[in-house]
Amino acid sequence: MKLLIALALVSFAVGAFSQCTCPTSKWAVCDGSPCQCTLLVGSNVKQNVDCTNLIPKCFLMKTQMQRARTGKDTRTIGGKPVETAFVDNDGVYDPDCEADGKFKARQCNGTEECWCVNSAGVRRTDKADKNLKCDELVETYWLRMQMTHKELAKEVDEAQLKTGIEAAILARYRLAKTFVKEVQYDKDARMIIVDVQKDKDDTKEDLTRVGWYMEKDIKELPQFNNQEKFEPMVGGQKMEMDSILVYYVDAKAPTFTMKHLTGGVIAVIVVVILAVVAGLLVLFFLRRREQARYSKAQPREMDNM
Ligand SMILES: *[C@@H]1O[C@H](CO)[C@@H](O)[C@H](O)[C@H]1NC(C)=O
């Protein structure tokens, strides 16, 4: 009997202390043994997620939209608003995801208006109607993170900065050092540029999750369950970040910039045509005036005769 009680107590204690949480997302709900975590990606739609790794951006974006719809906070005090002037212009929408968490190449945000996205889910074409075709999901192989850091007591050494950033990215986002291609530093602007890059044809490594997690870390609140900040150690100092701007570079250039170009070309053509027409009109009226003078002169000459 005593043994039974002891056993029950032990199993209760084990149950209470066994960790069934999702380290990589505070939005995930975990349950059962073995521990299974899910994200609510629609009303009553649950998505199983693997919390031993960063969670695909597409799932997280869907969850954020679902949370916004049901009035749950997706951000709180202390962070900057999501739509600051220099962020990805469309921001968060309700994406369609593949089973493995990749974005579908065509996105419509639950509307009749659709567009094509890259593997980061960022729009890379103009918006069009439902008949739009997106042949493939173009890979985002390069992310440039442009950050500013808060003031520090001591000056920053560039070599130490690179080591610190690489270490923090590896520890926090589990991204190997080889993907951190370059770290640039502008001391006066307190600006750090981190280029995270993979081979153009590498479809395995998903860099876009790192972009999502970093943006959350710096602009809002961390996506991670423990709310520790992203603070690389640089030369013995904790470096706190202020702002972040992410540039996306795709394996194929986006097509929506072309429209800007054609717009410009059309404007130039219109101006040229207007100038030519104006010139022709001026010539025409000058000719008419000369002709009028000529025909007025005519009768006088006749008189003289
Ligand atoms: C997606 O739809 C939501 C409303 O459901 C809207 O607030 C948001 O601006 C849309 N996003 C885009 C990129 O069209």
Short mmCIF file of C-alpha atoms and ligand atoms in Angstrom, two decimals:
data_model
loop_
_atom_site.label_atom_id
_atom_site.label_comp_id
_atom_site.label_asym_id
_atom_site.label_seq_id
_atom_site.Cartn_x
_atom_site.Cartn_y
_atom_site.Cartn_z
CA MET A 1 0.00 0.00 0.00
CA LYS A 2 2.71 2.44 1.03
CA LEU A 3 4.67 1.51 -2.06
CA LEU A 4 1.64 2.22 -4.23
CA ILE A 5 1.16 5.67 -2.72
CA ALA A 6 4.83 6.39 -3.13
CA LEU A 7 4.67 5.28 -6.76
CA ALA A 8 1.60 7.43 -7.37
CA LEU A 9 3.34 10.41 -5.80
CA VAL A 10 6.46 9.86 -7.88
CA SER A 11 4.51 9.56 -11.13
CA PHE A 12 2.50 12.67 -10.22
CA ALA A 13 5.69 14.58 -9.56
CA VAL A 14 7.23 13.36 -12.81
CA GLY A 15 4.06 14.35 -14.67
CA ALA A 16 4.04 17.81 -13.16
CA PHE A 17 7.68 18.46 -13.84
CA SER A 18 8.05 16.84 -17.24
CA GLN A 19 8.30 19.72 -19.62
CA CYS A 20 5.61 19.81 -22.23
CA THR A 21 6.07 23.28 -23.60
CA CYS A 22 7.17 24.73 -26.92
CA PRO A 23 10.48 26.56 -26.55
CA THR A 24 10.28 28.08 -30.01
CA SER A 25 6.80 29.57 -29.79
CA LYS A 26 4.87 31.18 -26.99
CA TRP A 27 1.71 30.81 -29.10
CA ALA A 28 1.87 27.00 -29.27
CA VAL A 29 -0.26 24.84 -27.00
CA CYS A 30 1.27 21.55 -25.88
CA ASP A 31 -0.30 18.47 -24.46
CA GLY A 32 -0.02 14.72 -24.00
CA SER A 33 2.78 12.23 -23.83
CA PRO A 34 4.69 12.15 -25.96
CA CYS A 35 4.40 15.92 -25.88
CA GLN A 36 2.70 17.31 -28.99
CA CYS A 37 2.45 21.04 -29.67
CA THR A 38 0.00 22.77 -31.98
CA LEU A 39 -0.62 26.25 -33.28
CA LEU A 40 -4.12 27.57 -33.85
CA VAL A 41 -3.93 28.63 -37.50
CA GLY A 42 -7.65 29.20 -38.08
CA SER A 43 -10.82 28.94 -36.03
CA ASN A 44 -10.68 25.31 -34.87
CA VAL A 45 -7.79 24.54 -37.20
CA LYS A 46 -4.75 23.19 -35.41
CA GLN A 47 -1.34 22.71 -36.97
CA ASN A 48 1.14 20.29 -35.42
CA VAL A 49 4.53 21.87 -35.01
CA ASP A 50 8.03 20.68 -34.21
CA CYS A 51 9.25 22.77 -31.30
CA THR A 52 12.77 21.40 -31.37
CA ASN A 53 13.43 23.89 -34.17
CA LEU A 54 12.31 27.31 -35.37
CA ILE A 55 8.75 27.07 -36.65
CA PRO A 56 8.05 27.86 -40.32
CA LYS A 57 7.13 31.49 -40.89
CA CYS A 58 3.97 30.56 -42.82
CA PHE A 59 2.47 28.78 -39.79
CA LEU A 60 3.40 31.61 -37.45
CA MET A 61 1.95 34.22 -39.78
CA LYS A 62 -1.31 32.26 -39.96
CA THR A 63 -1.42 32.05 -36.18
CA GLN A 64 -0.76 35.76 -35.82
CA MET A 65 -3.70 36.49 -38.14
CA GLN A 66 -5.92 34.12 -36.18
CA ARG A 67 -4.90 35.80 -32.92
CA ALA A 68 -5.59 39.23 -34.39
CA ARG A 69 -9.03 38.06 -35.52
CA THR A 70 -9.94 36.85 -32.05
CA GLY A 71 -8.60 39.97 -30.38
CA LYS A 72 -5.60 38.30 -28.79
CA ASP A 73 -2.60 40.50 -28.49
CA THR A 74 0.14 39.75 -30.96
CA ARG A 75 2.27 42.47 -29.50
CA THR A 76 2.36 44.44 -26.28
CA ILE A 77 4.05 47.44 -24.75
CA GLY A 78 7.67 48.20 -25.33
CA GLY A 79 7.86 47.23 -28.98
CA LYS A 80 7.52 49.41 -32.00
CA PRO A 81 4.36 49.18 -34.10
CA VAL A 82 4.44 46.53 -36.82
CA GLU A 83 3.85 48.79 -39.80
CA THR A 84 6.70 51.22 -39.41
CA ALA A 85 7.55 53.14 -42.53
CA PHE A 86 10.36 50.94 -43.64
CA VAL A 87 9.02 47.45 -43.14
CA ASP A 88 7.88 44.97 -45.77
CA ASN A 89 4.91 46.98 -47.05
CA ASP A 90 2.22 44.32 -46.96
CA GLY A 91 3.08 43.05 -43.51
CA VAL A 92 1.22 40.07 -42.17
CA TYR A 93 -1.62 38.47 -44.11
CA ASP A 94 -3.42 35.15 -43.80
CA PRO A 95 -1.21 32.86 -45.91
CA ASP A 96 -1.82 29.47 -47.49
CA CYS A 97 0.85 27.02 -46.35
CA GLU A 98 2.06 23.69 -47.67
CA ALA A 99 1.94 20.75 -45.28
CA ASP A 100 5.62 21.26 -44.44
CA GLY A 101 5.17 24.93 -43.64
CA LYS A 102 6.40 26.39 -46.93
CA PHE A 103 4.40 29.22 -48.42
CA LYS A 104 2.24 28.40 -51.43
CA ALA A 105 3.59 30.37 -54.40
CA ARG A 106 0.27 32.15 -54.87
CA GLN A 107 -1.37 33.98 -51.99
CA CYS A 108 -4.79 35.61 -51.87
CA ASN A 109 -5.28 36.49 -48.18
CA GLY A 110 -8.76 34.96 -48.35
CA THR A 111 -9.84 37.46 -50.99
CA GLU A 112 -10.28 37.61 -54.77
CA GLU A 113 -7.03 39.50 -55.09
CA CYS A 114 -3.90 37.38 -55.46
CA TRP A 115 -0.18 37.79 -55.84
CA CYS A 116 2.96 35.64 -56.00
CA VAL A 117 5.35 35.41 -53.07
CA ASN A 118 8.92 34.27 -52.45
CA SER A 119 9.85 31.60 -49.93
CA ALA A 120 9.71 34.29 -47.23
CA GLY A 121 6.06 34.88 -48.08
CA VAL A 122 6.79 38.42 -49.25
CA ARG A 123 4.95 39.67 -52.32
CA ARG A 124 7.15 39.76 -55.44
CA THR A 125 4.60 40.55 -58.16
CA ASP A 126 1.79 43.02 -58.59
CA LYS A 127 -1.58 42.13 -57.19
CA ALA A 128 -3.92 40.59 -59.74
CA ASP A 129 -7.17 38.65 -59.85
CA LYS A 130 -7.79 35.01 -59.00
CA ASN A 131 -6.60 33.77 -62.39
CA LEU A 132 -3.03 34.78 -61.62
CA LYS A 133 -0.57 31.92 -62.12
CA CYS A 134 2.54 31.57 -59.99
CA ASP A 135 4.64 28.83 -61.55
CA GLU A 136 7.04 28.22 -58.70
CA LEU A 137 7.97 29.38 -55.25
CA VAL A 138 11.05 31.51 -55.80
CA GLU A 139 13.67 30.96 -53.13
CA THR A 140 14.79 33.84 -50.93
CA TYR A 141 18.46 32.97 -50.61
CA TRP A 142 19.73 36.13 -48.98
CA LEU A 143 18.43 38.21 -46.09
CA ARG A 144 20.04 41.47 -45.15
CA MET A 145 19.27 42.49 -41.59
CA GLN A 146 19.98 46.14 -41.01
CA MET A 147 19.91 46.87 -37.30
CA THR A 148 20.79 49.68 -34.97
CA HIS A 149 21.91 49.07 -31.43
CA LYS A 150 21.41 51.07 -28.28
CA GLU A 151 24.23 53.13 -26.86
CA LEU A 152 27.02 51.23 -25.14
CA ALA A 153 29.49 52.26 -22.48
CA LYS A 154 32.53 51.10 -24.41
CA GLU A 155 33.35 51.36 -28.09
CA VAL A 156 32.63 48.34 -30.24
CA ASP A 157 35.40 46.38 -31.87
CA GLU A 158 34.37 45.19 -35.33
CA ALA A 159 36.00 41.77 -35.12
CA GLN A 160 34.40 41.13 -31.75
CA LEU A 161 31.08 42.32 -33.13
CA LYS A 162 31.19 39.73 -35.90
CA THR A 163 32.05 36.92 -33.47
CA GLY A 164 29.34 38.04 -31.04
CA ILE A 165 26.65 38.28 -33.70
CA GLU A 166 27.55 34.90 -35.19
CA ALA A 167 27.48 33.25 -31.78
CA ALA A 168 24.12 34.80 -30.88
CA ILE A 169 22.57 33.80 -34.20
CA LEU A 170 23.82 30.23 -33.79
CA ALA A 171 22.68 29.91 -30.19
CA ARG A 172 19.32 31.56 -30.64
CA TYR A 173 18.22 30.78 -34.20
CA ARG A 174 20.32 27.64 -34.64
CA LEU A 175 21.79 28.99 -37.82
CA ALA A 176 25.31 27.79 -38.56
CA LYS A 177 28.09 30.37 -38.84
CA THR A 178 28.68 29.54 -42.50
CA PHE A 179 25.39 31.23 -43.40
CA VAL A 180 26.43 34.52 -41.80
CA LYS A 181 28.28 35.85 -44.83
CA GLU A 182 29.11 39.35 -43.73
CA VAL A 183 28.79 41.69 -40.77
CA GLN A 184 29.34 45.38 -41.43
CA TYR A 185 29.42 48.10 -38.83
CA ASP A 186 28.93 51.86 -38.94
CA LYS A 187 30.06 53.19 -35.59
CA ASP A 188 28.54 56.67 -35.87
CA ALA A 189 25.12 55.46 -36.93
CA ARG A 190 25.36 52.49 -34.51
CA MET A 191 24.28 50.45 -37.50
CA ILE A 192 25.00 46.76 -38.01
CA ILE A 193 24.36 45.01 -41.30
CA VAL A 194 24.19 41.24 -41.20
CA ASP A 195 24.03 39.32 -44.45
CA VAL A 196 22.62 35.83 -44.08
CA GLN A 197 23.01 33.92 -47.29
CA LYS A 198 22.85 30.41 -48.72
CA ASP A 199 23.48 28.91 -52.14
CA LYS A 200 20.88 29.97 -54.70
CA ASP A 201 19.81 26.39 -55.40
CA ASP A 202 19.73 25.31 -51.74
CA THR A 203 16.06 24.69 -50.97
CA LYS A 204 16.71 22.84 -47.72
CA GLU A 205 17.89 25.54 -45.36
CA ASP A 206 15.05 27.94 -44.57
CA LEU A 207 16.56 31.33 -43.75
CA THR A 208 13.24 33.12 -43.71
CA ARG A 209 12.38 31.77 -40.26
CA VAL A 210 15.45 33.56 -38.91
CA GLY A 211 14.13 36.79 -40.43
CA TRP A 212 10.75 36.34 -38.76
CA TYR A 213 12.20 35.49 -35.35
CA MET A 214 14.68 38.36 -35.48
CA GLU A 215 12.04 40.88 -36.47
CA LYS A 216 9.85 39.74 -33.60
CA ASP A 217 12.80 39.86 -31.21
CA ILE A 218 13.74 43.42 -32.06
CA LYS A 219 10.51 45.11 -33.15
CA GLU A 220 7.98 43.49 -30.86
CA LEU A 221 8.44 40.75 -28.31
CA PRO A 222 10.34 37.49 -28.74
CA GLN A 223 8.51 34.60 -30.37
CA PHE A 224 10.34 32.25 -28.03
CA ASN A 225 8.60 30.90 -24.99
CA ASN A 226 11.14 32.29 -22.58
CA GLN A 227 11.01 35.99 -23.23
CA GLU A 228 14.76 36.53 -23.17
CA LYS A 229 15.92 39.27 -25.48
CA PHE A 230 18.27 39.03 -28.43
CA GLU A 231 21.39 40.54 -26.89
CA PRO A 232 24.69 39.44 -28.43
CA MET A 233 27.72 39.63 -26.16
CA VAL A 234 30.27 41.88 -27.83
CA GLY A 235 33.59 42.32 -26.11
CA GLY A 236 32.07 41.64 -22.70
CA GLN A 237 29.15 44.02 -23.24
CA LYS A 238 25.55 43.04 -23.82
CA MET A 239 24.40 44.71 -26.99
CA GLU A 240 20.72 45.62 -27.12
CA MET A 241 19.08 46.31 -30.47
CA ASP A 242 16.90 49.25 -31.34
CA SER A 243 15.46 48.69 -34.78
CA ILE A 244 15.63 46.25 -37.66
CA LEU A 245 14.92 46.42 -41.35
CA VAL A 246 14.99 43.25 -43.43
CA TYR A 247 15.79 43.17 -47.14
CA TYR A 248 14.86 40.09 -49.14
CA VAL A 249 16.91 38.93 -52.10
CA ASP A 250 15.37 36.23 -54.27
CA ALA A 251 17.09 33.78 -56.60
CA LYS A 252 15.11 35.48 -59.40
CA ALA A 253 14.44 39.20 -59.47
CA PRO A 254 10.88 40.20 -58.56
CA THR A 255 8.63 41.28 -61.41
CA PHE A 256 6.70 44.11 -59.82
CA THR A 257 9.51 46.62 -60.16
CA MET A 258 9.17 46.28 -63.94
CA LYS A 259 5.80 47.98 -63.76
CA HIS A 260 7.39 51.00 -62.12
CA LEU A 261 9.83 51.10 -65.00
CA THR A 262 7.11 50.84 -67.65
CA GLY A 263 5.23 53.54 -65.78
CA GLY A 264 8.28 55.77 -66.07
CA VAL A 265 8.76 54.91 -69.72
CA ILE A 266 5.10 55.64 -70.46
CA ALA A 267 5.38 59.00 -68.70
CA VAL A 268 8.40 59.90 -70.84
CA ILE A 269 6.62 58.83 -74.03
CA VAL A 270 3.54 60.90 -73.13
CA VAL A 271 5.68 63.98 -72.48
CA VAL A 272 7.52 63.53 -75.80
CA ILE A 273 4.24 63.10 -77.71
CA LEU A 274 2.77 66.20 -76.05
CA ALA A 275 5.87 68.21 -76.97
CA VAL A 276 5.71 67.04 -80.60
CA VAL A 277 1.99 67.84 -80.84
CA ALA A 278 2.57 71.28 -79.31
CA GLY A 279 5.41 71.89 -81.78
CA LEU A 280 3.25 70.84 -84.72
CA LEU A 281 0.42 73.09 -83.57
CA VAL A 282 2.76 76.08 -83.29
CA LEU A 283 4.11 75.38 -86.79
CA PHE A 284 0.58 75.00 -88.15
CA PHE A 285 -0.60 78.34 -86.73
CA LEU A 286 2.55 80.13 -87.88
CA ARG A 287 1.97 78.79 -91.38
CA ARG A 288 -1.69 79.91 -91.25
CA ARG A 289 -0.65 83.43 -90.19
CA GLU A 290 1.88 83.66 -92.97
CA GLN A 291 -0.68 82.42 -95.49
CA ALA A 292 -3.22 84.96 -94.21
CA ARG A 293 -0.68 87.77 -94.65
CA TYR A 294 0.13 86.50 -98.12
CA SER A 295 -3.50 86.38 -99.23
CA LYS A 296 -4.11 89.87 -97.71
CA ALA A 297 -1.16 91.18 -99.68
CA GLN A 298 -2.46 89.62 -102.85
CA PRO A 299 -5.40 91.98 -103.54
CA ARG A 300 -3.23 95.08 -103.04
CA GLU A 301 -0.84 93.87 -105.63
CA MET A 302 -3.79 93.27 -107.88
CA ASP A 303 -4.97 96.85 -107.23
CA ASN A 304 -1.62 98.21 -108.22
CA MET A 305 -1.83 96.34 -111.40
C1 LIG B 1 -5.35 40.67 -45.63
O1 LIG B 1 -6.66 40.73 -45.13
C2 LIG B 1 -6.81 41.44 -43.92
C3 LIG B 1 -8.27 41.36 -43.50
O2 LIG B 1 -8.66 40.03 -43.42
C4 LIG B 1 -6.37 42.88 -44.12
O3 LIG B 1 -6.45 43.58 -42.90
C5 LIG B 1 -4.96 42.91 -44.64
O4 LIG B 1 -4.58 44.24 -44.94
C6 LIG B 1 -4.81 42.06 -45.89
N1 LIG B 1 -3.43 42.03 -46.28
C7 LIG B 1 -3.01 42.15 -47.56
C8 LIG B 1 -1.56 42.09 -47.77
O5 LIG B 1 -3.77 42.28 -48.50
#
